[in-house]
């Protein structure tokens, strides 16, 4: 199992995690967002099957060991479509706000995708998509990230689709309730996790 490309769409700047704005300052939200993204990228780099990590962003990530692809502001799904079709091999799209994800979670997801063709990790509510692994990009497939994306991705992908359910892949941070759920599983939002 080799040759996968991981794509991490990442919004940088002071508007990160805006749904937490009633609970955290803009600087705290920026620090939280950066720490979670650094954690996800660190875990991706621990997975032997991943040959390259791409960060899709409008920001600057020169200090990170990734390849930056510019987000041209055409919308997440259009940007992902271009990025995914520009690489060879399997593609894993994974969000950068998964504070509990670990390399074995990602390895297991890629193994399932190699077996079934596709694997998807919903958010803990079962509505959004936190990660999507495509061993090969199905002909005519279009990404559907956004509201209701878990159901939309299932409709657009082959019937044999592995669904990943574990807290590492399923807990993302958008709201205070999400943050509380992550803390209950052991996440320390004050502990920065730096890239090696």
PDB file of C-alpha atoms in Angstrom:
ATOM      1  CA  UNK A   1       0.000   0.000   0.000  1.00  0.00           C
ATOM      2  CA  UNK A   2       1.860   3.074  -1.267  1.00  0.00           C
ATOM      3  CA  UNK A   3       1.528   6.133  -3.411  1.00  0.00           C
ATOM      4  CA  UNK A   4      -1.352   7.913  -1.686  1.00  0.00           C
ATOM      5  CA  UNK A   5      -1.635  11.678  -1.740  1.00  0.00           C
ATOM      6  CA  UNK A   6      -3.262  13.393   1.222  1.00  0.00           C
ATOM      7  CA  UNK A   7      -4.976  16.724   0.602  1.00  0.00           C
ATOM      8  CA  UNK A   8      -5.697  18.937   3.598  1.00  0.00           C
ATOM      9  CA  UNK A   9      -7.926  21.934   2.817  1.00  0.00           C
ATOM     10  CA  UNK A  10      -7.023  24.624   5.284  1.00  0.00           C
ATOM     11  CA  UNK A  11      -8.446  28.042   6.027  1.00  0.00           C
ATOM     12  CA  UNK A  12      -5.873  30.269   7.688  1.00  0.00           C
ATOM     13  CA  UNK A  13      -6.185  33.679   9.265  1.00  0.00           C
ATOM     14  CA  UNK A  14      -8.237  35.352  11.954  1.00  0.00           C
ATOM     15  CA  UNK A  15     -11.574  33.949  10.752  1.00  0.00           C
ATOM     16  CA  UNK A  16     -10.633  30.372  11.628  1.00  0.00           C
ATOM     17  CA  UNK A  17     -13.224  28.483  13.641  1.00  0.00           C
ATOM     18  CA  UNK A  18     -15.661  31.387  13.616  1.00  0.00           C
ATOM     19  CA  UNK A  19     -18.393  29.297  15.251  1.00  0.00           C
ATOM     20  CA  UNK A  20     -16.259  29.359  18.407  1.00  0.00           C
ATOM     21  CA  UNK A  21     -16.102  33.161  18.426  1.00  0.00           C
ATOM     22  CA  UNK A  22     -18.429  33.464  21.436  1.00  0.00           C
ATOM     23  CA  UNK A  23     -16.085  31.286  23.458  1.00  0.00           C
ATOM     24  CA  UNK A  24     -12.582  32.064  22.206  1.00  0.00           C
ATOM     25  CA  UNK A  25     -10.695  35.125  21.016  1.00  0.00           C
ATOM     26  CA  UNK A  26      -9.650  35.346  17.370  1.00  0.00           C
ATOM     27  CA  UNK A  27      -6.032  34.712  18.357  1.00  0.00           C
ATOM     28  CA  UNK A  28      -6.969  31.655  20.438  1.00  0.00           C
ATOM     29  CA  UNK A  29      -9.039  30.276  17.570  1.00  0.00           C
ATOM     30  CA  UNK A  30      -6.149  30.846  15.146  1.00  0.00           C
ATOM     31  CA  UNK A  31      -3.752  29.070  17.496  1.00  0.00           C
ATOM     32  CA  UNK A  32      -6.202  26.194  17.953  1.00  0.00           C
ATOM     33  CA  UNK A  33      -6.672  25.858  14.204  1.00  0.00           C
ATOM     34  CA  UNK A  34      -2.948  25.889  13.522  1.00  0.00           C
ATOM     35  CA  UNK A  35      -2.232  23.374  16.313  1.00  0.00           C
ATOM     36  CA  UNK A  36      -4.892  20.968  15.020  1.00  0.00           C
ATOM     37  CA  UNK A  37      -3.648  21.259  11.433  1.00  0.00           C
ATOM     38  CA  UNK A  38      -0.061  20.660  12.551  1.00  0.00           C
ATOM     39  CA  UNK A  39      -1.245  17.585  14.427  1.00  0.00           C
ATOM     40  CA  UNK A  40      -3.110  16.178  11.407  1.00  0.00           C
ATOM     41  CA  UNK A  41      -0.127  16.771   9.104  1.00  0.00           C
ATOM     42  CA  UNK A  42       2.254  15.190  11.611  1.00  0.00           C
ATOM     43  CA  UNK A  43       0.059  12.082  11.769  1.00  0.00           C
ATOM     44  CA  UNK A  44      -0.244  11.939   7.962  1.00  0.00           C
ATOM     45  CA  UNK A  45       3.548  11.974   7.661  1.00  0.00           C
ATOM     46  CA  UNK A  46       3.696   8.928   9.940  1.00  0.00           C
ATOM     47  CA  UNK A  47       1.711   6.856   7.431  1.00  0.00           C
ATOM     48  CA  UNK A  48       4.059   5.007   5.074  1.00  0.00           C
ATOM     49  CA  UNK A  49       1.380   4.672   2.395  1.00  0.00           C
ATOM     50  CA  UNK A  50       1.219   8.454   1.968  1.00  0.00           C
ATOM     51  CA  UNK A  51       3.781   9.688  -0.528  1.00  0.00           C
ATOM     52  CA  UNK A  52       2.846  13.358  -0.407  1.00  0.00           C
ATOM     53  CA  UNK A  53       0.858  15.769   1.735  1.00  0.00           C
ATOM     54  CA  UNK A  54      -0.747  18.729  -0.007  1.00  0.00           C
ATOM     55  CA  UNK A  55      -2.168  21.683   1.873  1.00  0.00           C
ATOM     56  CA  UNK A  56      -4.836  23.483  -0.137  1.00  0.00           C
ATOM     57  CA  UNK A  57      -4.929  27.017   1.178  1.00  0.00           C
ATOM     58  CA  UNK A  58      -4.904  30.717   0.461  1.00  0.00           C
ATOM     59  CA  UNK A  59      -2.397  31.153   3.272  1.00  0.00           C
ATOM     60  CA  UNK A  60       1.329  30.656   3.621  1.00  0.00           C
ATOM     61  CA  UNK A  61       2.612  27.340   4.965  1.00  0.00           C
ATOM     62  CA  UNK A  62       6.238  27.560   3.853  1.00  0.00           C
ATOM     63  CA  UNK A  63       7.459  26.353   7.230  1.00  0.00           C
ATOM     64  CA  UNK A  64       5.519  23.091   6.997  1.00  0.00           C
ATOM     65  CA  UNK A  65       6.865  19.946   5.252  1.00  0.00           C
ATOM     66  CA  UNK A  66       4.059  19.866   2.698  1.00  0.00           C
ATOM     67  CA  UNK A  67       3.384  20.956  -0.850  1.00  0.00           C
ATOM     68  CA  UNK A  68       1.168  24.019  -0.921  1.00  0.00           C
ATOM     69  CA  UNK A  69      -1.495  24.259  -3.603  1.00  0.00           C
ATOM     70  CA  UNK A  70      -3.129  27.641  -3.858  1.00  0.00           C
ATOM     71  CA  UNK A  71      -6.829  27.830  -3.125  1.00  0.00           C
ATOM     72  CA  UNK A  72      -8.019  30.204  -5.831  1.00  0.00           C
ATOM     73  CA  UNK A  73     -11.299  30.935  -4.055  1.00  0.00           C
ATOM     74  CA  UNK A  74     -13.590  28.983  -6.412  1.00  0.00           C
ATOM     75  CA  UNK A  75     -15.187  27.016  -3.581  1.00  0.00           C
ATOM     76  CA  UNK A  76     -13.908  23.989  -1.695  1.00  0.00           C
ATOM     77  CA  UNK A  77     -15.291  21.313  -4.006  1.00  0.00           C
ATOM     78  CA  UNK A  78     -13.978  22.914  -7.189  1.00  0.00           C
ATOM     79  CA  UNK A  79     -10.576  23.402  -5.597  1.00  0.00           C
ATOM     80  CA  UNK A  80     -10.491  19.786  -4.394  1.00  0.00           C
ATOM     81  CA  UNK A  81     -11.554  18.508  -7.803  1.00  0.00           C
ATOM     82  CA  UNK A  82      -8.610  20.230  -9.465  1.00  0.00           C
ATOM     83  CA  UNK A  83      -6.151  19.124  -6.792  1.00  0.00           C
ATOM     84  CA  UNK A  84      -7.343  15.502  -6.814  1.00  0.00           C
ATOM     85  CA  UNK A  85      -7.262  15.135 -10.590  1.00  0.00           C
ATOM     86  CA  UNK A  86      -3.729  16.530 -10.733  1.00  0.00           C
ATOM     87  CA  UNK A  87      -2.171  13.656  -8.787  1.00  0.00           C
ATOM     88  CA  UNK A  88      -1.594   9.990  -9.587  1.00  0.00           C
ATOM     89  CA  UNK A  89      -2.651   7.189  -7.255  1.00  0.00           C
ATOM     90  CA  UNK A  90      -5.079   7.203  -4.391  1.00  0.00           C
ATOM     91  CA  UNK A  91      -6.335  10.444  -2.877  1.00  0.00           C
ATOM     92  CA  UNK A  92      -7.222  11.076   0.741  1.00  0.00           C
ATOM     93  CA  UNK A  93      -9.027  14.319   1.505  1.00  0.00           C
ATOM     94  CA  UNK A  94      -8.879  14.973   5.225  1.00  0.00           C
ATOM     95  CA  UNK A  95      -9.790  18.053   7.199  1.00  0.00           C
ATOM     96  CA  UNK A  96      -7.207  19.728   9.402  1.00  0.00           C
ATOM     97  CA  UNK A  97      -9.434  20.035  12.459  1.00  0.00           C
ATOM     98  CA  UNK A  98      -9.307  16.465  13.730  1.00  0.00           C
ATOM     99  CA  UNK A  99      -7.423  16.842  17.026  1.00  0.00           C
ATOM    100  CA  UNK A 100      -7.637  13.164  17.989  1.00  0.00           C
ATOM    101  CA  UNK A 101      -6.773  11.501  14.688  1.00  0.00           C
ATOM    102  CA  UNK A 102      -3.759   9.212  14.794  1.00  0.00           C
ATOM    103  CA  UNK A 103      -1.644   7.565  12.112  1.00  0.00           C
ATOM    104  CA  UNK A 104      -3.187   4.103  12.727  1.00  0.00           C
ATOM    105  CA  UNK A 105      -6.665   5.593  12.090  1.00  0.00           C
ATOM    106  CA  UNK A 106      -5.475   6.928   8.749  1.00  0.00           C
ATOM    107  CA  UNK A 107      -3.640   3.709   7.892  1.00  0.00           C
ATOM    108  CA  UNK A 108      -6.813   1.699   8.588  1.00  0.00           C
ATOM    109  CA  UNK A 109      -8.866   4.033   6.414  1.00  0.00           C
ATOM    110  CA  UNK A 110      -6.484   3.706   3.474  1.00  0.00           C
ATOM    111  CA  UNK A 111      -6.450  -0.092   3.850  1.00  0.00           C
ATOM    112  CA  UNK A 112     -10.264  -0.130   3.736  1.00  0.00           C
ATOM    113  CA  UNK A 113     -10.227   2.108   0.661  1.00  0.00           C
ATOM    114  CA  UNK A 114      -7.764  -0.172  -1.091  1.00  0.00           C
ATOM    115  CA  UNK A 115     -10.040  -3.128  -0.347  1.00  0.00           C
ATOM    116  CA  UNK A 116     -13.400  -1.490  -1.148  1.00  0.00           C
ATOM    117  CA  UNK A 117     -12.308   1.284  -3.500  1.00  0.00           C
ATOM    118  CA  UNK A 118     -13.520   4.077  -1.194  1.00  0.00           C
ATOM    119  CA  UNK A 119     -13.684   4.843   2.509  1.00  0.00           C
ATOM    120  CA  UNK A 120     -15.465   7.710   4.218  1.00  0.00           C
ATOM    121  CA  UNK A 121     -15.293   9.096   7.753  1.00  0.00           C
ATOM    122  CA  UNK A 122     -18.389  11.083   8.764  1.00  0.00           C
ATOM    123  CA  UNK A 123     -18.382  13.671  11.503  1.00  0.00           C
ATOM    124  CA  UNK A 124     -19.692  12.573  14.890  1.00  0.00           C
ATOM    125  CA  UNK A 125     -23.194  13.791  13.951  1.00  0.00           C
ATOM    126  CA  UNK A 126     -23.289  11.585  10.848  1.00  0.00           C
ATOM    127  CA  UNK A 127     -23.960  14.517   8.526  1.00  0.00           C
ATOM    128  CA  UNK A 128     -20.627  15.964   7.405  1.00  0.00           C
ATOM    129  CA  UNK A 129     -17.553  14.316   5.910  1.00  0.00           C
ATOM    130  CA  UNK A 130     -14.283  14.551   7.841  1.00  0.00           C
ATOM    131  CA  UNK A 131     -12.210  12.391   5.500  1.00  0.00           C
ATOM    132  CA  UNK A 132     -12.690  10.650   2.169  1.00  0.00           C
ATOM    133  CA  UNK A 133     -10.247   8.127   0.686  1.00  0.00           C
ATOM    134  CA  UNK A 134     -10.546   7.188  -2.980  1.00  0.00           C
ATOM    135  CA  UNK A 135      -8.253   4.430  -4.215  1.00  0.00           C
ATOM    136  CA  UNK A 136      -9.014   5.625  -7.713  1.00  0.00           C
ATOM    137  CA  UNK A 137     -11.082   8.673  -8.552  1.00  0.00           C
ATOM    138  CA  UNK A 138     -14.378   7.306  -9.927  1.00  0.00           C
ATOM    139  CA  UNK A 139     -15.215   8.555 -13.419  1.00  0.00           C
ATOM    140  CA  UNK A 140     -17.518  11.540 -13.164  1.00  0.00           C
ATOM    141  CA  UNK A 141     -17.258  11.775  -9.401  1.00  0.00           C
ATOM    142  CA  UNK A 142     -17.576  15.263  -7.891  1.00  0.00           C
ATOM    143  CA  UNK A 143     -16.766  16.156  -4.308  1.00  0.00           C
ATOM    144  CA  UNK A 144     -19.737  17.324  -2.213  1.00  0.00           C
ATOM    145  CA  UNK A 145     -18.196  18.806   0.928  1.00  0.00           C
ATOM    146  CA  UNK A 146     -20.580  21.117   2.759  1.00  0.00           C
ATOM    147  CA  UNK A 147     -23.944  20.581   4.517  1.00  0.00           C
ATOM    148  CA  UNK A 148     -25.177  17.005   4.203  1.00  0.00           C
ATOM    149  CA  UNK A 149     -21.950  15.871   2.555  1.00  0.00           C
ATOM    150  CA  UNK A 150     -21.912  12.433   4.172  1.00  0.00           C
ATOM    151  CA  UNK A 151     -25.182  11.446   2.479  1.00  0.00           C
ATOM    152  CA  UNK A 152     -24.222  13.155  -0.771  1.00  0.00           C
ATOM    153  CA  UNK A 153     -20.864  11.380  -0.950  1.00  0.00           C
ATOM    154  CA  UNK A 154     -22.562   8.037  -0.321  1.00  0.00           C
ATOM    155  CA  UNK A 155     -24.961   8.726  -3.199  1.00  0.00           C
ATOM    156  CA  UNK A 156     -22.106   9.607  -5.531  1.00  0.00           C
ATOM    157  CA  UNK A 157     -19.816   6.700  -4.699  1.00  0.00           C
ATOM    158  CA  UNK A 158     -20.071   2.961  -5.422  1.00  0.00           C
ATOM    159  CA  UNK A 159     -22.270   0.908  -3.119  1.00  0.00           C
ATOM    160  CA  UNK A 160     -19.274  -0.871  -1.605  1.00  0.00           C
ATOM    161  CA  UNK A 161     -18.039   1.967   0.550  1.00  0.00           C
ATOM    162  CA  UNK A 162     -16.273   1.516   3.888  1.00  0.00           C
ATOM    163  CA  UNK A 163     -17.595   3.794   6.631  1.00  0.00           C
ATOM    164  CA  UNK A 164     -15.032   4.620   9.296  1.00  0.00           C
ATOM    165  CA  UNK A 165     -16.363   5.104  12.798  1.00  0.00           C
ATOM    166  CA  UNK A 166     -13.870   6.010  15.493  1.00  0.00           C
ATOM    167  CA  UNK A 167     -13.402   9.141  17.541  1.00  0.00           C
ATOM    168  CA  UNK A 168     -10.090  10.026  15.899  1.00  0.00           C
ATOM    169  CA  UNK A 169     -11.676  10.385  12.478  1.00  0.00           C
ATOM    170  CA  UNK A 170     -15.165  11.415  13.561  1.00  0.00           C
ATOM    171  CA  UNK A 171     -14.555  14.282  16.017  1.00  0.00           C
ATOM    172  CA  UNK A 172     -13.859  17.557  14.249  1.00  0.00           C
ATOM    173  CA  UNK A 173     -13.997  20.958  15.881  1.00  0.00           C
ATOM    174  CA  UNK A 174     -16.553  23.455  14.690  1.00  0.00           C
ATOM    175  CA  UNK A 175     -18.573  24.276  17.815  1.00  0.00           C
ATOM    176  CA  UNK A 176     -18.162  24.431  21.584  1.00  0.00           C
ATOM    177  CA  UNK A 177     -19.957  21.071  21.836  1.00  0.00           C
ATOM    178  CA  UNK A 178     -17.400  19.568  19.434  1.00  0.00           C
ATOM    179  CA  UNK A 179     -14.580  20.977  21.536  1.00  0.00           C
ATOM    180  CA  UNK A 180     -16.140  19.562  24.705  1.00  0.00           C
ATOM    181  CA  UNK A 181     -16.494  16.159  23.022  1.00  0.00           C
ATOM    182  CA  UNK A 182     -12.823  16.193  22.017  1.00  0.00           C
ATOM    183  CA  UNK A 183     -11.764  17.216  25.527  1.00  0.00           C
ATOM    184  CA  UNK A 184     -13.837  14.346  26.937  1.00  0.00           C
ATOM    185  CA  UNK A 185     -11.767  12.007  24.744  1.00  0.00           C
ATOM    186  CA  UNK A 186      -8.508  13.496  26.051  1.00  0.00           C
ATOM    187  CA  UNK A 187      -7.764  16.446  23.760  1.00  0.00           C
ATOM    188  CA  UNK A 188      -5.877  19.283  25.458  1.00  0.00           C
ATOM    189  CA  UNK A 189      -6.596  22.462  23.482  1.00  0.00           C
ATOM    190  CA  UNK A 190      -3.795  24.263  25.315  1.00  0.00           C
ATOM    191  CA  UNK A 191      -1.085  21.845  24.240  1.00  0.00           C
ATOM    192  CA  UNK A 192       0.401  22.909  20.934  1.00  0.00           C
ATOM    193  CA  UNK A 193       1.468  20.034  18.753  1.00  0.00           C
ATOM    194  CA  UNK A 194       4.364  21.089  16.600  1.00  0.00           C
ATOM    195  CA  UNK A 195       5.555  19.563  13.401  1.00  0.00           C
ATOM    196  CA  UNK A 196       8.913  17.797  13.655  1.00  0.00           C
TER     197      UNK A 196
END
